[in-house]
Structures are given as C-alpha cells and as structure tokens.
Coordinates of C-alpha atoms and ligand atoms in Angstrom, one line a residue:
M1 CA -26.4 -30.5 -10.7
H2 CA -28.2 -27.2 -10.7
I3 CA -27.3 -24.5 -13.3
V4 CA -28.1 -21.1 -12.2
T5 CA -27.7 -18.3 -15.0
I6 CA -27.5 -14.8 -13.7
E7 CA -26.7 -11.5 -14.7
D8 CA -23.1 -10.7 -13.7
T9 CA -24.1 -8.5 -10.8
F10 CA -24.1 -8.5 -6.9
A11 CA -27.8 -8.1 -6.9
A12 CA -28.6 -10.9 -9.4
W13 CA -26.4 -13.2 -7.4
R14 CA -27.9 -12.2 -4.1
E15 CA -31.4 -13.0 -5.3
A16 CA -30.5 -16.3 -6.8
A17 CA -28.5 -17.2 -3.7
L18 CA -31.3 -16.5 -1.3
Q19 CA -33.6 -18.7 -3.4
A20 CA -31.1 -21.4 -3.5
L21 CA -30.6 -21.3 0.2
A22 CA -34.3 -21.4 0.7
Q23 CA -34.5 -24.7 -1.2
R24 CA -31.3 -25.9 0.6
V25 CA -29.3 -26.4 -2.7
A26 CA -25.6 -27.3 -1.5
P27 CA -22.8 -25.2 -3.1
E28 CA -21.2 -28.1 -4.7
T29 CA -24.4 -29.0 -6.6
I30 CA -24.6 -25.6 -8.2
E31 CA -23.0 -24.5 -11.5
W32 CA -23.2 -20.7 -11.7
R33 CA -23.3 -19.3 -15.2
I34 CA -23.3 -15.7 -16.6
A35 CA -26.2 -14.7 -18.9
G36 CA -24.8 -13.9 -22.4
E37 CA -21.4 -15.9 -21.8
G38 CA -21.0 -19.1 -23.7
D39 CA -23.6 -21.0 -25.5
D40 CA -26.7 -19.3 -24.1
H41 CA -29.0 -21.7 -26.0
A42 CA -27.5 -24.7 -24.3
V43 CA -28.2 -23.2 -21.0
R44 CA -31.3 -24.5 -19.3
P45 CA -31.3 -23.4 -15.7
T46 CA -33.2 -26.0 -13.6
L47 CA -33.1 -24.3 -10.4
F48 CA -35.5 -21.2 -11.6
D49 CA -37.7 -23.1 -14.0
G50 CA -35.8 -22.1 -17.1
D51 CA -35.9 -18.4 -16.2
A52 CA -32.9 -17.8 -13.9
V53 CA -31.8 -14.4 -15.2
T54 CA -34.9 -12.8 -13.7
P55 CA -36.2 -15.4 -11.0
P56 CA -39.8 -15.2 -10.4
A57 CA -40.8 -13.0 -7.6
S58 CA -42.8 -15.8 -6.0
K59 CA -39.8 -18.0 -5.3
A60 CA -39.1 -18.2 -1.6
R61 CA -36.1 -16.5 -0.4
A62 CA -34.2 -17.4 2.7
E63 CA -33.9 -15.0 5.6
V64 CA -30.2 -14.7 6.2
R65 CA -29.0 -12.4 8.7
I66 CA -25.4 -11.4 8.2
S67 CA -23.2 -8.9 9.8
R68 CA -22.4 -5.5 8.4
D69 CA -18.7 -6.6 7.8
L70 CA -19.6 -9.7 6.0
A71 CA -22.1 -7.7 3.9
E72 CA -19.4 -5.3 2.9
L73 CA -16.9 -8.1 2.3
L74 CA -19.6 -10.0 0.0
K75 CA -20.3 -6.8 -1.8
D76 CA -16.6 -6.1 -2.4
A77 CA -15.6 -9.6 -3.4
A78 CA -18.5 -9.8 -5.8
L79 CA -16.5 -7.2 -8.0
Y80 CA -13.4 -9.4 -7.9
R81 CA -12.6 -10.6 -11.4
D82 CA -12.8 -14.2 -11.2
T83 CA -15.3 -16.4 -13.0
A84 CA -15.4 -18.7 -10.0
R85 CA -16.5 -15.8 -7.5
W86 CA -20.3 -16.5 -7.5
A87 CA -19.8 -20.2 -6.6
F88 CA -17.3 -19.1 -3.9
L89 CA -19.5 -16.5 -2.4
Y90 CA -22.5 -18.8 -2.3
R91 CA -20.3 -21.3 -0.3
V92 CA -19.5 -18.5 2.0
L93 CA -23.1 -17.5 2.5
W94 CA -24.1 -21.4 2.8
R95 CA -21.5 -21.8 5.7
W96 CA -22.8 -18.6 7.4
H97 CA -26.3 -19.7 7.2
G98 CA -25.5 -23.1 8.5
G99 CA -24.2 -21.4 11.6
D100 CA -20.4 -21.5 10.7
R101 CA -19.4 -18.0 11.8
S102 CA -15.6 -18.9 11.1
V103 CA -16.2 -18.3 7.5
A104 CA -16.1 -14.6 8.1
S105 CA -12.7 -14.8 9.7
P106 CA -9.4 -14.3 8.0
A107 CA -8.2 -17.4 9.9
D108 CA -10.5 -19.7 7.8
S109 CA -9.4 -20.4 4.4
D110 CA -12.5 -19.3 2.7
G111 CA -12.6 -16.3 5.0
A112 CA -8.9 -15.5 4.0
R113 CA -9.9 -15.9 0.4
L114 CA -12.9 -13.4 0.9
Y115 CA -10.7 -10.8 2.6
K116 CA -8.1 -11.1 -0.1
M117 CA -10.6 -10.5 -2.8
A118 CA -12.3 -7.6 -1.0
K119 CA -8.9 -6.0 -0.2
A120 CA -8.0 -6.2 -4.0
V121 CA -11.4 -4.8 -5.0
R122 CA -11.1 -1.9 -2.4
R123 CA -7.7 -1.1 -3.8
A124 CA -9.0 -1.2 -7.4
K125 CA -11.7 1.2 -6.3
H126 CA -9.2 3.5 -4.8
D127 CA -7.1 3.4 -7.9
M128 CA -9.9 4.3 -10.2
I129 CA -10.8 7.3 -8.2
A130 CA -7.2 8.4 -8.0
Y131 CA -6.2 7.6 -11.6
V132 CA -9.3 8.2 -13.9
R133 CA -8.2 11.3 -16.0
F134 CA -11.0 13.0 -17.5
R135 CA -10.2 15.3 -20.4
L136 CA -12.3 18.3 -21.6
R137 CA -13.4 17.8 -24.9
D138 CA -13.1 21.2 -26.5
A139 CA -14.8 22.8 -29.5
G140 CA -12.3 21.8 -31.8
D141 CA -12.6 18.2 -31.1
A142 CA -13.6 15.6 -34.0
A143 CA -17.0 15.2 -32.3
P144 CA -19.2 12.8 -34.2
A145 CA -22.3 14.0 -32.6
P146 CA -23.8 17.0 -30.5
D147 CA -24.8 15.3 -27.5
L148 CA -21.4 14.0 -26.5
P149 CA -20.3 14.5 -23.0
E150 CA -18.0 17.4 -21.9
Y151 CA -15.4 15.1 -20.3
V152 CA -14.1 11.9 -21.4
A153 CA -11.9 9.3 -19.7
W154 CA -10.3 5.9 -20.6
Y155 CA -9.6 3.4 -17.8
E156 CA -8.8 -0.2 -17.3
P157 CA -9.8 -1.2 -13.8
E158 CA -8.3 -4.2 -12.3
H159 CA -11.6 -5.4 -10.9
D160 CA -15.3 -4.6 -11.8
V161 CA -15.5 -1.2 -10.0
L162 CA -16.7 0.8 -12.9
A163 CA -20.4 1.2 -11.7
W164 CA -19.0 2.0 -8.1
S165 CA -16.7 4.7 -9.3
A166 CA -19.2 6.0 -11.6
E167 CA -21.7 6.7 -9.0
H168 CA -18.8 8.3 -6.9
F169 CA -17.9 10.7 -9.9
A170 CA -21.6 11.4 -10.4
R171 CA -21.9 12.6 -7.0
R172 CA -18.9 14.7 -7.3
M173 CA -19.0 16.1 -10.7
G174 CA -22.2 18.2 -10.5
R175 CA -24.0 18.8 -13.7
S176 CA -21.0 18.4 -16.0
T177 CA -21.4 15.4 -18.4
W178 CA -19.0 12.7 -18.9
L179 CA -18.1 9.3 -20.2
I180 CA -15.8 6.8 -18.6
S181 CA -15.0 4.1 -21.1
T182 CA -13.5 0.7 -20.0
P183 CA -12.7 -2.5 -21.7
D184 CA -15.8 -4.0 -20.2
G185 CA -18.3 -1.2 -20.6
A186 CA -18.9 2.4 -20.2
A187 CA -20.5 4.9 -17.8
W188 CA -22.3 8.0 -19.0
W189 CA -23.5 10.8 -16.9
D190 CA -25.8 13.2 -18.7
G191 CA -25.8 15.8 -15.8
T192 CA -29.0 14.1 -14.2
A193 CA -28.8 10.4 -14.8
L194 CA -26.3 7.6 -15.0
R195 CA -26.2 4.9 -17.6
L196 CA -24.1 2.0 -17.4
E197 CA -23.4 -0.1 -20.4
R198 CA -21.8 -3.4 -19.9
R199 CA -19.9 -5.1 -22.7
T200 CA -20.6 -8.8 -22.2
A201 CA -18.8 -11.7 -24.1
R202 CA -21.9 -11.7 -26.4
S203 CA -22.2 -7.9 -26.9
N204 CA -18.4 -8.1 -28.0
D205 CA -19.8 -9.3 -31.3
H206 CA -22.2 -6.6 -31.6
R207 CA -20.5 -3.9 -33.6
H208 CA -22.8 -1.1 -32.4
H209 CA -22.7 -1.8 -28.8
A210 CA -22.4 1.4 -26.6
A211 CA -18.9 0.3 -25.2
D212 CA -17.7 0.2 -28.9
E213 CA -19.1 3.6 -29.5
A214 CA -17.6 4.8 -26.2
E215 CA -14.2 3.5 -27.3
A216 CA -14.6 4.9 -30.8
L217 CA -15.4 8.2 -29.2
W218 CA -12.4 8.1 -27.0
L219 CA -10.1 7.3 -29.9
A220 CA -11.6 10.2 -32.0
Y221 CA -11.2 12.5 -29.0
Y222 CA -7.6 11.3 -28.3
R223 CA -6.6 11.7 -32.1
S224 CA -7.9 15.2 -32.0
T225 CA -5.9 16.4 -29.0
F226 CA -2.9 14.7 -29.8
N227 CA -0.1 17.1 -30.1
P228 CA 3.0 15.7 -31.6
A229 CA 5.3 18.6 -30.4
R230 CA 4.3 17.8 -26.8
V231 CA 3.9 14.2 -26.7
N232 CA 5.7 12.4 -24.2
E233 CA 4.5 8.9 -23.6
T234 CA 6.5 8.2 -20.5
A235 CA 5.3 11.5 -18.9
L236 CA 2.0 9.9 -18.4
E237 CA 3.8 7.5 -16.1
Q238 CA 4.2 10.2 -13.8
H239 CA 0.6 10.5 -13.0
M240 CA -0.2 6.8 -12.8
P241 CA 1.7 3.5 -12.3
V242 CA 2.5 2.0 -15.7
R243 CA 0.0 -1.0 -15.2
F244 CA -2.7 1.7 -15.6
W245 CA -1.4 2.4 -19.2
K246 CA -0.8 -1.1 -20.5
G247 CA -3.2 -1.7 -23.6
L248 CA -4.7 1.7 -23.7
P249 CA -6.7 1.8 -26.8
E250 CA -4.8 5.0 -27.9
G251 CA -1.7 3.0 -27.7
R252 CA -2.1 1.6 -31.0
L253 CA -2.6 5.1 -32.4
I254 CA 0.4 6.9 -31.1
P255 CA 3.0 5.2 -33.4
S256 CA 1.3 6.1 -36.5
M257 CA 0.5 9.6 -35.2
I258 CA 4.0 10.2 -34.2
S259 CA 5.7 9.0 -37.4
E260 CA 3.2 11.3 -39.3
A261 CA 4.3 14.3 -37.2
K262 CA 6.6 16.9 -38.8
R263 CA 8.2 17.5 -35.6
G264 CA 9.1 15.4 -32.8
A265 CA 11.9 13.3 -34.2
R266 CA 13.4 12.9 -30.7
R267 CA 10.1 11.5 -29.4
V268 CA 10.2 8.9 -32.1
A269 CA 13.7 7.8 -30.9
Q270 CA 12.4 7.8 -27.3
A271 CA 9.5 5.9 -28.1
S272 CA 11.3 3.1 -30.0
G273 CA 13.8 2.8 -27.4
V274 CA 11.6 3.1 -24.4
G275 CA 8.4 1.5 -25.9
V276 CA 9.9 -1.9 -26.4
L277 CA 11.0 -2.3 -22.9
G278 CA 8.7 -4.3 -20.7
G279 CA 7.9 -3.9 -17.1
K280 CA 7.7 -0.7 -15.1
S281 CA 10.2 1.7 -13.9
V282 CA 11.7 1.2 -10.5
P283 CA 13.4 4.2 -8.6
V284 CA 17.1 3.9 -8.5
D285 CA 19.6 5.6 -6.3
A286 CA 21.0 8.5 -8.4
Q287 CA 24.7 7.7 -7.8
S288 CA 24.2 4.0 -8.7
A289 CA 22.0 4.8 -11.6
Q290 CA 24.9 4.2 -14.1
P291 CA 27.5 2.3 -12.1
A292 CA 29.1 0.6 -14.9
R293 CA 28.9 3.3 -17.6
Q294 CA 31.1 6.4 -18.1
Q295 CA 29.6 9.7 -17.3
P296 CA 27.5 11.1 -20.1
S297 CA 29.6 13.4 -22.2
T298 CA 26.9 15.8 -22.8
L299 CA 24.0 16.9 -20.7
D300 CA 21.4 16.0 -23.2
A301 CA 22.6 12.2 -23.0
C302 CA 22.2 12.3 -19.2
R303 CA 20.3 9.4 -17.8
R304 CA 21.6 9.9 -14.2
C305 CA 17.9 10.1 -13.1
E306 CA 14.7 9.5 -14.9
L307 CA 13.7 13.2 -15.5
W308 CA 15.0 13.2 -19.0
R309 CA 12.0 10.9 -20.1
H310 CA 9.5 13.5 -19.3
A311 CA 11.3 16.5 -20.7
T312 CA 11.7 18.0 -24.2
Q313 CA 15.4 18.6 -23.6
A314 CA 18.0 19.3 -21.1
V315 CA 18.4 23.0 -20.4
D316 CA 22.0 24.0 -19.9
G317 CA 23.2 27.2 -18.2
I318 CA 24.0 30.1 -20.1
G319 CA 26.4 33.1 -20.0
P320 CA 30.0 33.9 -20.2
D321 CA 32.3 31.4 -19.0
D322 CA 34.3 34.0 -17.1
A323 CA 31.1 35.5 -15.4
R324 CA 31.8 36.9 -11.8
I325 CA 28.3 35.9 -10.6
V326 CA 26.4 32.8 -11.2
L327 CA 22.6 32.6 -10.4
I328 CA 21.2 29.2 -9.7
G329 CA 17.4 28.5 -10.1
E330 CA 15.5 25.4 -9.5
Q331 CA 14.8 23.6 -12.7
P332 CA 13.5 24.8 -16.2
G333 CA 9.8 25.6 -16.6
D334 CA 7.5 24.9 -19.3
Q335 CA 8.9 27.7 -21.5
E336 CA 12.4 26.9 -20.8
D337 CA 11.9 23.2 -21.5
L338 CA 10.6 24.2 -25.1
A339 CA 13.1 26.9 -25.6
G340 CA 16.1 25.0 -24.2
K341 CA 17.3 28.1 -22.4
P342 CA 16.9 28.9 -18.7
F343 CA 14.9 31.8 -17.3
V344 CA 12.9 32.7 -20.4
G345 CA 9.4 32.4 -18.9
P346 CA 7.4 34.6 -16.3
A347 CA 9.8 33.8 -13.6
G348 CA 12.7 34.7 -15.9
R349 CA 11.0 38.1 -16.8
L350 CA 10.7 38.9 -13.0
L351 CA 14.3 37.9 -12.6
D352 CA 15.3 40.5 -15.2
V353 CA 13.6 43.2 -13.3
A354 CA 15.6 42.3 -10.3
I355 CA 18.8 42.1 -12.3
E356 CA 18.2 45.5 -13.7
R357 CA 17.4 47.1 -10.2
A358 CA 20.7 45.6 -8.9
G359 CA 22.7 47.6 -11.7
L360 CA 23.6 44.2 -13.3
S361 CA 23.3 43.1 -17.0
R362 CA 21.8 39.7 -17.8
D363 CA 24.7 39.2 -20.3
S364 CA 27.3 39.4 -17.7
L365 CA 25.8 36.8 -15.6
Y366 CA 25.9 32.9 -15.8
L367 CA 22.3 31.6 -15.2
T368 CA 21.6 28.1 -14.6
N369 CA 19.5 25.6 -12.7
A370 CA 20.2 23.0 -10.0
V371 CA 18.1 20.4 -12.0
K372 CA 18.5 20.5 -15.8
H373 CA 15.3 18.7 -16.9
F374 CA 11.7 20.1 -16.5
K375 CA 9.7 17.9 -13.9
W376 CA 6.1 18.5 -14.4
M377 CA 2.6 17.0 -13.9
L378 CA -0.4 17.5 -16.3
R379 CA -3.3 19.7 -15.1
G380 CA -5.9 19.7 -17.9
K381 CA -3.6 20.6 -21.0
R382 CA -1.1 22.6 -18.7
R383 CA 2.4 21.1 -17.6
L384 CA 2.7 22.2 -14.1
H385 CA 5.9 22.4 -12.4
K386 CA 6.6 19.7 -10.0
T387 CA 9.3 20.0 -7.3
A388 CA 12.3 17.8 -8.1
A389 CA 13.2 15.1 -5.4
Q390 CA 16.4 15.3 -3.4
Q391 CA 17.6 12.2 -5.4
E392 CA 17.2 14.0 -8.6
I393 CA 18.9 17.0 -7.3
D394 CA 21.7 15.0 -6.1
A395 CA 21.9 13.3 -9.5
C396 CA 22.1 16.8 -11.3
A397 CA 24.6 18.1 -9.0
Y398 CA 27.2 16.5 -11.2
W399 CA 26.5 19.0 -14.0
L400 CA 26.3 22.0 -11.7
E401 CA 29.7 21.2 -10.2
R402 CA 31.2 21.0 -13.5
E403 CA 29.6 24.4 -14.5
L404 CA 31.0 26.0 -11.4
D405 CA 34.4 24.4 -11.8
R406 CA 34.6 25.9 -15.3
V407 CA 33.1 29.4 -14.6
K408 CA 34.9 29.8 -11.1
P409 CA 32.5 32.5 -10.1
A410 CA 33.3 34.8 -7.2
V411 CA 29.8 34.9 -6.1
V412 CA 27.0 32.4 -6.5
V413 CA 23.3 33.5 -5.7
T414 CA 20.9 30.7 -5.1
L415 CA 17.2 31.3 -6.0
G416 CA 15.0 29.3 -3.8
A417 CA 15.6 26.2 -1.5
T418 CA 16.3 23.6 -4.3
A419 CA 19.3 25.6 -5.5
L420 CA 20.6 26.0 -2.0
S421 CA 20.3 22.4 -1.2
A422 CA 22.1 21.4 -4.4
L423 CA 25.0 23.6 -3.8
L424 CA 25.3 22.7 -0.1
H425 CA 24.6 18.8 -0.7
E426 CA 21.9 18.7 1.8
K427 CA 18.4 19.5 2.3
I428 CA 18.4 22.8 3.9
S429 CA 15.9 25.4 5.1
L430 CA 16.0 28.6 2.9
S431 CA 14.8 30.8 5.8
D432 CA 17.8 29.7 8.0
C433 CA 20.2 31.0 5.2
I434 CA 18.1 33.9 3.7
D435 CA 20.6 36.8 2.9
R436 CA 23.5 35.0 4.9
T437 CA 26.8 34.9 2.9
L438 CA 28.5 31.5 3.1
D439 CA 31.8 30.5 1.9
V440 CA 31.5 27.5 -0.1
D441 CA 34.6 26.1 -1.7
G442 CA 36.0 29.5 -2.0
M443 CA 32.9 31.1 -3.5
Q444 CA 30.7 33.5 -1.7
V445 CA 27.1 32.1 -1.6
I446 CA 24.2 34.2 -1.0
A447 CA 20.7 32.7 -0.7
T448 CA 17.5 34.4 -1.8
W449 CA 14.0 33.7 -2.8
H450 CA 13.1 32.2 -6.1
P451 CA 11.3 34.8 -8.3
S452 CA 8.4 32.5 -8.7
Y453 CA 8.0 32.9 -5.0
A454 CA 7.1 36.3 -5.9
L455 CA 4.9 35.5 -8.7
R456 CA 2.8 33.4 -6.4
Q457 CA 2.1 36.3 -4.0
Q458 CA -1.5 37.3 -4.1
H459 CA -1.0 41.0 -3.5
D460 CA 1.1 43.4 -5.3
D461 CA 2.8 44.7 -2.3
A462 CA 3.8 41.4 -1.1
R463 CA 5.1 40.4 -4.6
E464 CA 7.1 43.9 -4.4
R465 CA 8.6 43.0 -1.2
V466 CA 9.9 39.6 -2.5
L467 CA 11.2 41.1 -5.7
A468 CA 13.0 43.9 -3.6
A469 CA 14.6 41.3 -1.6
I470 CA 15.9 39.5 -4.6
A471 CA 17.2 42.8 -6.1
A472 CA 18.8 43.7 -2.8
T473 CA 20.6 40.3 -2.7
L474 CA 21.7 40.8 -6.4
T475 CA 23.1 44.2 -5.5
R476 CA 25.0 42.7 -2.6
A477 CA 26.2 40.1 -5.2
R478 CA 27.6 42.7 -7.3
E479 CA 29.2 44.5 -4.5
L480 CA 30.9 41.3 -3.2
A481 CA 32.2 40.5 -6.8
D482 CA 33.5 44.0 -7.2
A483 CA 35.3 43.6 -3.8
V484 CA 36.8 40.4 -4.8
R485 CA 37.9 41.9 -8.0
E486 CA 39.4 44.7 -6.2
R487 CA 41.3 42.5 -3.9
Q488 CA 42.7 40.4 -6.7
R489 CA 43.9 43.6 -8.6
A490 CA 45.5 45.1 -5.6
P491 CA 49.1 44.7 -5.5
H492 CA 50.3 42.2 -2.8
Ligands
LIG1 N1 12.7 28.6 -12.8 C1 13.8 28.4 -12.6 O1 14.1 28.0 -11.6 N2 14.6 28.2 -13.6 C2 14.3 28.5 -14.8 O2 14.9 28.4 -15.7 C3 12.9 28.9 -14.9 C4 12.1 29.0 -13.9

C-alpha cells in the first residue's frame, strides 16, 4: 500500500496524482492522507520518498490530456467536503488515463458521482457569493488592533469554497479591506493581496492560529454592533436560508446579550419560543396557516403569516371609529414599526401635507395599512422596506375587513397598489384604477398614489405632481363624504 500525504488542495493532489500515474500506481493501492491530520509522525509516505507534501520536482509526471469539461469537474469536485474525494478523483483520472472516457459521463457510476459533487460545489459557490454579508466596522467598534479590515463577514460554506469566493470578492471589492471568517479558515484582503489561512485539524489545537483570531475578531465586532432594541434573530432568515445561520459563532453570544439588555423583553420571549424550534420555516398558505385555531383575538398575537417574526410590533390603524374617510397605506415603515403608529415617518409627513391641502384634518381620518407588520431587509444597518407578498396581504385582509366593518366609512382612499389589491382581494394594476371611484361593499373607493412614490421622485416638480394628485384625490374623497352625509341627512 502506498501512502500519499498531501496538502488538502487541488494543486497538491494534481501534482501527486500525475506522479502516481507516471509510476502506474493503481488507485486501490493508494491511501491518500492530508498533511496535518491524524498522527503525522506515523505517516511515512512511501510513494514520494518520505516527502509527499512537496514532492520532489524531479519526479516524473504523467502527461494526461483531459477535456475542459472534465478539468472543470475535477476542480469543482475537489472542493467537495468528503475525506474520500482525493482517492475518488484519482480513480477518475486513472480510468481516463487508461482510455476509459465513460468515466466523464453522468451515465457511469463514477461519472455520476463526479457530477453530483461538482454540482453541489457550484451551488455552494453560488450560495457563498449570494449570502456572505460584509459588515462595516465603524469607528466605535471594539477593535483590538489598528490594522483590522474595514469589512468583516462570517460564513459557513457547505463545501471548501472559501478560496474561490475570496478571489471573487477580491476582484470586486476594490481596495476595501476585508476578512471572511469560516469554521475552516479565514480569507483576508488588505486591498492589494489576499491571504488565506486554513484551519487544519492540527491547527485547531493552536490557540493563536489566524482563524481563531479571525473568529475572535468577528465576535468582538458582533458584540460591539449588537443593538438589543433592534435585534430580531429570525429577521436574519429573511436574507438567507436558515441553514446558513446554524452554528454561527455569535449564536452563543446572543442569549446572554439579550438577557442583559434593558429593553427587548418581547424579543426574549420570541427567542425562547422560536429558538428552540428545529428545522427551517416553510411558507404556508395564509388561509390555512392556523386552520385548527381560533382567530387571534388581538392584532399583536396574529400569526396568520410569518411577518410578525421580523417586526417590532403590529401597527394597528388609528383614528375615530366613526371616521367618514379611511386611508389605507401599504405597511408600516421603519419608524412606524418602532412607534407602533401608522404614517409617522417621511411618507406620513408628506401625507400630512396632502391632507392639509385637501382641507382635511388628520384627526378626522382613520389611517391604517393593508399589512400590519413591517416587512424589511437589511442594507448595512438600515432596515429597508420590502414589498409584502400577495399571500401576506391576503392574510392581513382579515384585519382590514374588521376595521372597515367597525368604522363603516363612506369613502376609502387606497394609497398605492398594495392597498388597492388588499381591498379588492386581487392583484390589480394601480394605473388601471387611479382616480376612478369604485363601489366596494357600499363604500366609495378611490385609488391614488402612495406618498412614498412622491418621495422616490428625483425632481422637485415630479414630486410636486404626485403630491398634488394625492391631494386632489383626498379633496375628492372629502367632497364624496360630504355628499353622502348630505344624502343621509336629507329627508326621504
Ligand atoms: N407607508 C405606509 O404605507 N404606511 C405607513 O404607515 C408608513 C409608510
């Protein structure tokens, strides 16, 4: 039996494999070992005269011509996490070298395994590019040294794709310095050069290994940015599937940081309830989400869809129960989510201008949203609005219907497409209905733009045009409500 000890890299395997082929060493007579794993002193590589980690340059190498596809497959499969992969890849190469081209076909059992491994690795590469989240270390971070990278990220790749994706990020992130830490090592980019530190089984014992330092850095960073008032463990799931979060190093920090927090009792309750649940969340049909249970008695207890997990609180409508006009927005924004009241942020301030121009007062109106929980995604440290899915809008229609039944307004103004779809129970194009008056269940419904559409306009005059259109709709709503009142007062 030949024992070949190599570094755990494709280049090292390739070099050793070509030498083994040159010496016609059959796959079943080689035991592949990784340098640094197991009892190194017991390893006496026979094939490379006791120095298999860096085989002597003079060793003859076989000339193997392989197709581009096979080369790509081998390279990708080499990143598959499986201790048997080097032996397997050598068998593939051996068969190919022996003229057996079927080994590169998915119809062959080795070929099929090769394809499967390569596919899994390509997926892991894609996932890593898509799901790595760099966070900017800001000046207030508990930074233990001045030469720390500007951006840091923690990630657990399914396969050994750190080096590959580090090169990808190095090409795309310019001169920004960064660190990606993983359980098996770290990649550092100082703006000009990439350093990869692998954590091998042996180096796990070494307290000051770079990967350990990287993890310590990450934990220090995470602790310094932790904001208990904002923490939402499950919100992170919005950005990446649960499997990318399992076992995060900061996972063990979170419970103690939460319990130390002065605020956030609600979060603690969520964490203890949700945190013990295994598995990952599966989207469910809104109507069947709680088939066997009574409808939640208060909005805050609503679990008709998953949005409650990510929001600070449900935001109920506000205004007099006998309001003649109801305004329906889309969903609470960042500020509404924190305040627990609708339309208190920038869109609300613009809406106030339109309300005033229409000769109405906010106090006389009932303001609510189609969706009662804030749906968001994280951009840096900002929570950005994310449009609710029809399923979530449908789930929340339950609450909107109750509000309308209670208030019984003469006129409803829908702000934006989501509100209109919620009211009409179907996805509808806003431009088809804008400024038209519809009769819905005895209420006069007028659709107009959402104030945030005005906020998104680049130029002042465009913003003014949208604002004027909203104000005109509100004026029309006032006139309609007045007319209905007059009709009700008029003797029959
Ligand atoms: N946008 C909405 O649609 N509703 C709010 O409450 C705030 C912003």
